Amino acid sequence: MSILVCGPMATISHPAFRILIEQFGGCDEYFTEMINAGTLLTGGPFEKYYIDPAPVPSKIVWQLTGHDTENIKAAAQKLAALPGIGIDINMGCSAPDIYRYGAGIAWMLKDRSETQEMVKAVRSVVPADKRLSVKLRLGDDNFTDDGFFDFCDMLVGEGVELLTLHPRTKKEKLVRPPRYEYCQRLAQRYKGRVPVYLNGNVKDKASYQNAVSRCPDVAGVMISRAAVQKPWIFKVVSTSSTTTTIPAVVEPVETTLNMESLCLDYITLIEQYQPPEFWKTRLQRFFTYFCQNFKFSHYAQTQFVNAKDIPDLEQKLADFFDKCPEEKIKTVFY
């Protein structure tokens, strides 16, 4: 069984969401949302919320982003003093504002010596008992195999101990199938030395089985958006057989979920673990994905995402489940 990892997602990967996942059995590792090095160092008013490791500090991986070596190094040193597995440098985010800032995937496209200097600097302040990892993509659309693997060799040579690959290029969108073969080739390249995690398009038991069958040497599978829609997904895929010959016969366990109660409980968690200034955006982002569970998903999403505040959202939830009582109870098979 591969290690199961909850991926970093802006406005999602915070304690409230981790608590929700843990209620369904949890996963092995939780990557935080990107922590901006400069803002962390200047002590912004909300930074304490970004570095809260609740509820499972031992499973936390602090994901760091930034555009210059000095700040990333200093921020890594600060994060390394916190509980958790270690530090992850984001070199995969291709959002235009992140890329133009010189962060995320920009580190794959800068002069190699600049990126190498940054990684070396971070490695120097991450203690031996903490892991240094990098999450990356394949590169720009004109990437070459030699260029990609040489870049990864540089990372490993500078002490990076784990790589998470989202096997798409800078401009490729989620509608394009991920190139899983690169995850497998990367895992084979460092087999026995540096583990590789696969990230991309795992959304249920079938897609998980497809990914691990195509990449048998990856050490872990990272799931992001699908975990927001289905917080129970790690429980579902953890029952999957990874054998490629005769699959194990496992009787599925049927569980019923009260979706209205789940929604209301999550709102309470947001109020407890996020500042009031964040409540609306965090809930909007969550319900954008979670509403995909409903038959009338577009209607539900429109209602919930456009709620003006929490009392309005709670009322819209009550109205929705009154109008659509069949949506209230969901059956899940583990």
PDB file of N, CA, C and O in Angstrom, residues 85-128:
ATOM      1  N   ILE A  85       6.900  16.628   9.866  1.00  0.00           N
ATOM      2  CA  ILE A  85       7.801  15.749   9.121  1.00  0.00           C
ATOM      3  C   ILE A  85       8.945  16.517   8.510  1.00  0.00           C
ATOM      4  O   ILE A  85      10.090  16.047   8.491  1.00  0.00           O
ATOM      5  N   GLY A  86       8.656  17.709   7.991  1.00  0.00           N
ATOM      6  CA  GLY A  86       9.720  18.474   7.361  1.00  0.00           C
ATOM      7  C   GLY A  86       9.212  19.612   6.515  1.00  0.00           C
ATOM      8  O   GLY A  86       8.071  20.070   6.650  1.00  0.00           O
ATOM      9  N   ILE A  87      10.074  20.065   5.598  1.00  0.00           N
ATOM     10  CA  ILE A  87       9.815  21.226   4.751  1.00  0.00           C
ATOM     11  C   ILE A  87       9.704  20.782   3.300  1.00  0.00           C
ATOM     12  O   ILE A  87      10.524  19.996   2.813  1.00  0.00           O
ATOM     13  N   ASP A  88       8.712  21.320   2.605  1.00  0.00           N
ATOM     14  CA  ASP A  88       8.563  21.066   1.177  1.00  0.00           C
ATOM     15  C   ASP A  88       8.668  22.395   0.436  1.00  0.00           C
ATOM     16  O   ASP A  88       7.972  23.358   0.780  1.00  0.00           O
ATOM     17  N   ILE A  89       9.530  22.457  -0.563  1.00  0.00           N
ATOM     18  CA  ILE A  89       9.666  23.656  -1.387  1.00  0.00           C
ATOM     19  C   ILE A  89       8.756  23.520  -2.596  1.00  0.00           C
ATOM     20  O   ILE A  89       8.848  22.542  -3.343  1.00  0.00           O
ATOM     21  N   ASN A  90       7.867  24.488  -2.776  1.00  0.00           N
ATOM     22  CA  ASN A  90       6.954  24.434  -3.911  1.00  0.00           C
ATOM     23  C   ASN A  90       7.646  24.910  -5.175  1.00  0.00           C
ATOM     24  O   ASN A  90       8.015  26.068  -5.297  1.00  0.00           O
ATOM     25  N   MET A  91       7.814  23.992  -6.126  1.00  0.00           N
ATOM     26  CA  MET A  91       8.333  24.322  -7.446  1.00  0.00           C
ATOM     27  C   MET A  91       7.343  23.876  -8.518  1.00  0.00           C
ATOM     28  O   MET A  91       7.712  23.720  -9.683  1.00  0.00           O
ATOM     29  N   GLY A  92       6.082  23.686  -8.107  1.00  0.00           N
ATOM     30  CA  GLY A  92       5.099  23.174  -9.045  1.00  0.00           C
ATOM     31  C   GLY A  92       3.928  24.083  -9.330  1.00  0.00           C
ATOM     32  O   GLY A  92       3.252  23.905 -10.344  1.00  0.00           O
ATOM     33  N   CYS A  93       3.666  25.052  -8.455  1.00  0.00           N
ATOM     34  CA  CYS A  93       2.502  25.904  -8.678  1.00  0.00           C
ATOM     35  C   CYS A  93       2.699  26.755  -9.928  1.00  0.00           C
ATOM     36  O   CYS A  93       3.690  27.484 -10.058  1.00  0.00           O
ATOM     37  N   SER A  94       1.748  26.663 -10.853  1.00  0.00           N
ATOM     38  CA  SER A  94       1.870  27.400 -12.115  1.00  0.00           C
ATOM     39  C   SER A  94       0.852  28.520 -12.227  1.00  0.00           C
ATOM     40  O   SER A  94       0.653  29.063 -13.316  1.00  0.00           O
ATOM     41  N   ALA A  95       0.203  28.876 -11.112  1.00  0.00           N
ATOM     42  CA  ALA A  95      -0.729  30.003 -11.135  1.00  0.00           C
ATOM     43  C   ALA A  95       0.016  31.245 -11.612  1.00  0.00           C
ATOM     44  O   ALA A  95       1.142  31.506 -11.168  1.00  0.00           O
ATOM     45  N   PRO A  96      -0.562  32.009 -12.520  1.00  0.00           N
ATOM     46  CA  PRO A  96       0.151  33.149 -13.109  1.00  0.00           C
ATOM     47  C   PRO A  96       0.725  34.129 -12.096  1.00  0.00           C
ATOM     48  O   PRO A  96       1.860  34.603 -12.265  1.00  0.00           O
ATOM     49  N   ASP A  97      -0.023  34.425 -11.029  1.00  0.00           N
ATOM     50  CA  ASP A  97       0.493  35.394 -10.056  1.00  0.00           C
ATOM     51  C   ASP A  97       1.677  34.833  -9.284  1.00  0.00           C
ATOM     52  O   ASP A  97       2.603  35.574  -8.938  1.00  0.00           O
ATOM     53  N   ILE A  98       1.684  33.532  -9.032  1.00  0.00           N
ATOM     54  CA  ILE A  98       2.808  32.898  -8.330  1.00  0.00           C
ATOM     55  C   ILE A  98       4.028  32.850  -9.249  1.00  0.00           C
ATOM     56  O   ILE A  98       5.155  33.182  -8.850  1.00  0.00           O
ATOM     57  N   TYR A  99       3.809  32.453 -10.496  1.00  0.00           N
ATOM     58  CA  TYR A  99       4.915  32.353 -11.455  1.00  0.00           C
ATOM     59  C   TYR A  99       5.539  33.720 -11.721  1.00  0.00           C
ATOM     60  O   TYR A  99       6.773  33.865 -11.709  1.00  0.00           O
ATOM     61  N   ARG A 100       4.718  34.736 -11.940  1.00  0.00           N
ATOM     62  CA  ARG A 100       5.252  36.076 -12.209  1.00  0.00           C
ATOM     63  C   ARG A 100       6.014  36.637 -11.016  1.00  0.00           C
ATOM     64  O   ARG A 100       6.945  37.434 -11.186  1.00  0.00           O
ATOM     65  N   TYR A 101       5.655  36.214  -9.832  1.00  0.00           N
ATOM     66  CA  TYR A 101       6.322  36.637  -8.602  1.00  0.00           C
ATOM     67  C   TYR A 101       7.713  36.010  -8.475  1.00  0.00           C
ATOM     68  O   TYR A 101       8.545  36.453  -7.690  1.00  0.00           O
ATOM     69  N   GLY A 102       7.958  34.987  -9.277  1.00  0.00           N
ATOM     70  CA  GLY A 102       9.251  34.304  -9.222  1.00  0.00           C
ATOM     71  C   GLY A 102       9.252  33.100  -8.319  1.00  0.00           C
ATOM     72  O   GLY A 102      10.315  32.573  -7.962  1.00  0.00           O
ATOM     73  N   ALA A 103       8.050  32.634  -7.932  1.00  0.00           N
ATOM     74  CA  ALA A 103       7.928  31.489  -7.038  1.00  0.00           C
ATOM     75  C   ALA A 103       7.315  30.314  -7.790  1.00  0.00           C
ATOM     76  O   ALA A 103       7.092  30.366  -8.997  1.00  0.00           O
ATOM     77  N   GLY A 104       7.024  29.228  -7.057  1.00  0.00           N
ATOM     78  CA  GLY A 104       6.416  28.062  -7.678  1.00  0.00           C
ATOM     79  C   GLY A 104       7.271  27.508  -8.800  1.00  0.00           C
ATOM     80  O   GLY A 104       8.478  27.351  -8.671  1.00  0.00           O
ATOM     81  N   ILE A 105       6.645  27.264  -9.951  1.00  0.00           N
ATOM     82  CA  ILE A 105       7.360  26.646 -11.068  1.00  0.00           C
ATOM     83  C   ILE A 105       8.451  27.540 -11.636  1.00  0.00           C
ATOM     84  O   ILE A 105       9.326  27.076 -12.378  1.00  0.00           O
ATOM     85  N   ALA A 106       8.429  28.818 -11.275  1.00  0.00           N
ATOM     86  CA  ALA A 106       9.497  29.723 -11.741  1.00  0.00           C
ATOM     87  C   ALA A 106      10.875  29.191 -11.343  1.00  0.00           C
ATOM     88  O   ALA A 106      11.860  29.412 -12.060  1.00  0.00           O
ATOM     89  N   TRP A 107      10.953  28.473 -10.213  1.00  0.00           N
ATOM     90  CA  TRP A 107      12.250  27.926  -9.783  1.00  0.00           C
ATOM     91  C   TRP A 107      12.759  26.849 -10.725  1.00  0.00           C
ATOM     92  O   TRP A 107      13.967  26.600 -10.795  1.00  0.00           O
ATOM     93  N   MET A 108      11.884  26.217 -11.481  1.00  0.00           N
ATOM     94  CA  MET A 108      12.330  25.230 -12.462  1.00  0.00           C
ATOM     95  C   MET A 108      12.836  25.903 -13.732  1.00  0.00           C
ATOM     96  O   MET A 108      13.554  25.270 -14.524  1.00  0.00           O
ATOM     97  N   LEU A 109      12.452  27.167 -13.923  1.00  0.00           N
ATOM     98  CA  LEU A 109      12.749  27.846 -15.176  1.00  0.00           C
ATOM     99  C   LEU A 109      13.823  28.924 -15.037  1.00  0.00           C
ATOM    100  O   LEU A 109      14.260  29.491 -16.038  1.00  0.00           O
ATOM    101  N   LYS A 110      14.226  29.212 -13.803  1.00  0.00           N
ATOM    102  CA  LYS A 110      15.307  30.179 -13.591  1.00  0.00           C
ATOM    103  C   LYS A 110      16.646  29.562 -13.988  1.00  0.00           C
ATOM    104  O   LYS A 110      16.748  28.359 -14.286  1.00  0.00           O
ATOM    105  N   ASP A 111      17.684  30.393 -13.974  1.00  0.00           N
ATOM    106  CA  ASP A 111      19.030  29.862 -14.182  1.00  0.00           C
ATOM    107  C   ASP A 111      19.282  28.750 -13.162  1.00  0.00           C
ATOM    108  O   ASP A 111      19.013  28.912 -11.967  1.00  0.00           O
ATOM    109  N   ARG A 112      19.769  27.618 -13.627  1.00  0.00           N
ATOM    110  CA  ARG A 112      19.943  26.449 -12.764  1.00  0.00           C
ATOM    111  C   ARG A 112      20.779  26.759 -11.529  1.00  0.00           C
ATOM    112  O   ARG A 112      20.480  26.273 -10.429  1.00  0.00           O
ATOM    113  N   SER A 113      21.779  27.585 -11.671  1.00  0.00           N
ATOM    114  CA  SER A 113      22.651  27.888 -10.538  1.00  0.00           C
ATOM    115  C   SER A 113      21.910  28.625  -9.431  1.00  0.00           C
ATOM    116  O   SER A 113      22.185  28.432  -8.236  1.00  0.00           O
ATOM    117  N   GLU A 114      20.948  29.466  -9.794  1.00  0.00           N
ATOM    118  CA  GLU A 114      20.178  30.199  -8.787  1.00  0.00           C
ATOM    119  C   GLU A 114      19.300  29.247  -7.981  1.00  0.00           C
ATOM    120  O   GLU A 114      19.222  29.340  -6.742  1.00  0.00           O
ATOM    121  N   THR A 115      18.647  28.329  -8.680  1.00  0.00           N
ATOM    122  CA  THR A 115      17.809  27.353  -7.986  1.00  0.00           C
ATOM    123  C   THR A 115      18.655  26.430  -7.124  1.00  0.00           C
ATOM    124  O   THR A 115      18.299  26.113  -5.982  1.00  0.00           O
ATOM    125  N   GLN A 116      19.792  26.028  -7.645  1.00  0.00           N
ATOM    126  CA  GLN A 116      20.687  25.151  -6.885  1.00  0.00           C
ATOM    127  C   GLN A 116      21.174  25.837  -5.614  1.00  0.00           C
ATOM    128  O   GLN A 116      21.223  25.230  -4.540  1.00  0.00           O
ATOM    129  N   GLU A 117      21.482  27.105  -5.709  1.00  0.00           N
ATOM    130  CA  GLU A 117      21.928  27.866  -4.541  1.00  0.00           C
ATOM    131  C   GLU A 117      20.824  27.933  -3.493  1.00  0.00           C
ATOM    132  O   GLU A 117      21.078  27.799  -2.286  1.00  0.00           O
ATOM    133  N   MET A 118      19.581  28.135  -3.930  1.00  0.00           N
ATOM    134  CA  MET A 118      18.461  28.211  -2.997  1.00  0.00           C
ATOM    135  C   MET A 118      18.263  26.881  -2.277  1.00  0.00           C
ATOM    136  O   MET A 118      18.099  26.830  -1.052  1.00  0.00           O
ATOM    137  N   VAL A 119      18.270  25.780  -3.014  1.00  0.00           N
ATOM    138  CA  VAL A 119      18.075  24.466  -2.407  1.00  0.00           C
ATOM    139  C   VAL A 119      19.184  24.162  -1.411  1.00  0.00           C
ATOM    140  O   VAL A 119      18.935  23.661  -0.302  1.00  0.00           O
ATOM    141  N   LYS A 120      20.396  24.492  -1.797  1.00  0.00           N
ATOM    142  CA  LYS A 120      21.536  24.265  -0.895  1.00  0.00           C
ATOM    143  C   LYS A 120      21.386  25.079   0.381  1.00  0.00           C
ATOM    144  O   LYS A 120      21.669  24.591   1.496  1.00  0.00           O
ATOM    145  N   ALA A 121      20.909  26.299   0.247  1.00  0.00           N
ATOM    146  CA  ALA A 121      20.730  27.160   1.411  1.00  0.00           C
ATOM    147  C   ALA A 121      19.665  26.596   2.352  1.00  0.00           C
ATOM    148  O   ALA A 121      19.832  26.586   3.576  1.00  0.00           O
ATOM    149  N   VAL A 122      18.564  26.125   1.789  1.00  0.00           N
ATOM    150  CA  VAL A 122      17.505  25.547   2.607  1.00  0.00           C
ATOM    151  C   VAL A 122      17.990  24.269   3.283  1.00  0.00           C
ATOM    152  O   VAL A 122      17.763  24.046   4.471  1.00  0.00           O
ATOM    153  N   ARG A 123      18.686  23.451   2.540  1.00  0.00           N
ATOM    154  CA  ARG A 123      19.215  22.209   3.115  1.00  0.00           C
ATOM    155  C   ARG A 123      20.109  22.479   4.323  1.00  0.00           C
ATOM    156  O   ARG A 123      20.113  21.708   5.307  1.00  0.00           O
ATOM    157  N   SER A 124      20.833  23.578   4.285  1.00  0.00           N
ATOM    158  CA  SER A 124      21.777  23.894   5.363  1.00  0.00           C
ATOM    159  C   SER A 124      21.087  24.237   6.678  1.00  0.00           C
ATOM    160  O   SER A 124      21.717  24.169   7.737  1.00  0.00           O
ATOM    161  N   VAL A 125      19.786  24.595   6.620  1.00  0.00           N
ATOM    162  CA  VAL A 125      19.099  24.977   7.861  1.00  0.00           C
ATOM    163  C   VAL A 125      18.012  23.974   8.263  1.00  0.00           C
ATOM    164  O   VAL A 125      17.387  24.132   9.310  1.00  0.00           O
ATOM    165  N   VAL A 126      17.782  22.963   7.443  1.00  0.00           N
ATOM    166  CA  VAL A 126      16.824  21.925   7.808  1.00  0.00           C
ATOM    167  C   VAL A 126      17.585  20.815   8.521  1.00  0.00           C
ATOM    168  O   VAL A 126      18.471  20.191   7.934  1.00  0.00           O
ATOM    169  N   PRO A 127      17.300  20.576   9.793  1.00  0.00           N
ATOM    170  CA  PRO A 127      18.068  19.594  10.566  1.00  0.00           C
ATOM    171  C   PRO A 127      17.896  18.174  10.033  1.00  0.00           C
ATOM    172  O   PRO A 127      16.947  17.875   9.303  1.00  0.00           O
ATOM    173  N   ALA A 128      18.795  17.323  10.434  1.00  0.00           N
ATOM    174  CA  ALA A 128      18.814  15.955   9.925  1.00  0.00           C
ATOM    175  C   ALA A 128      17.559  15.169  10.283  1.00  0.00           C
ATOM    176  O   ALA A 128      17.198  14.212   9.581  1.00  0.00           O
TER     177      ALA A 128
END
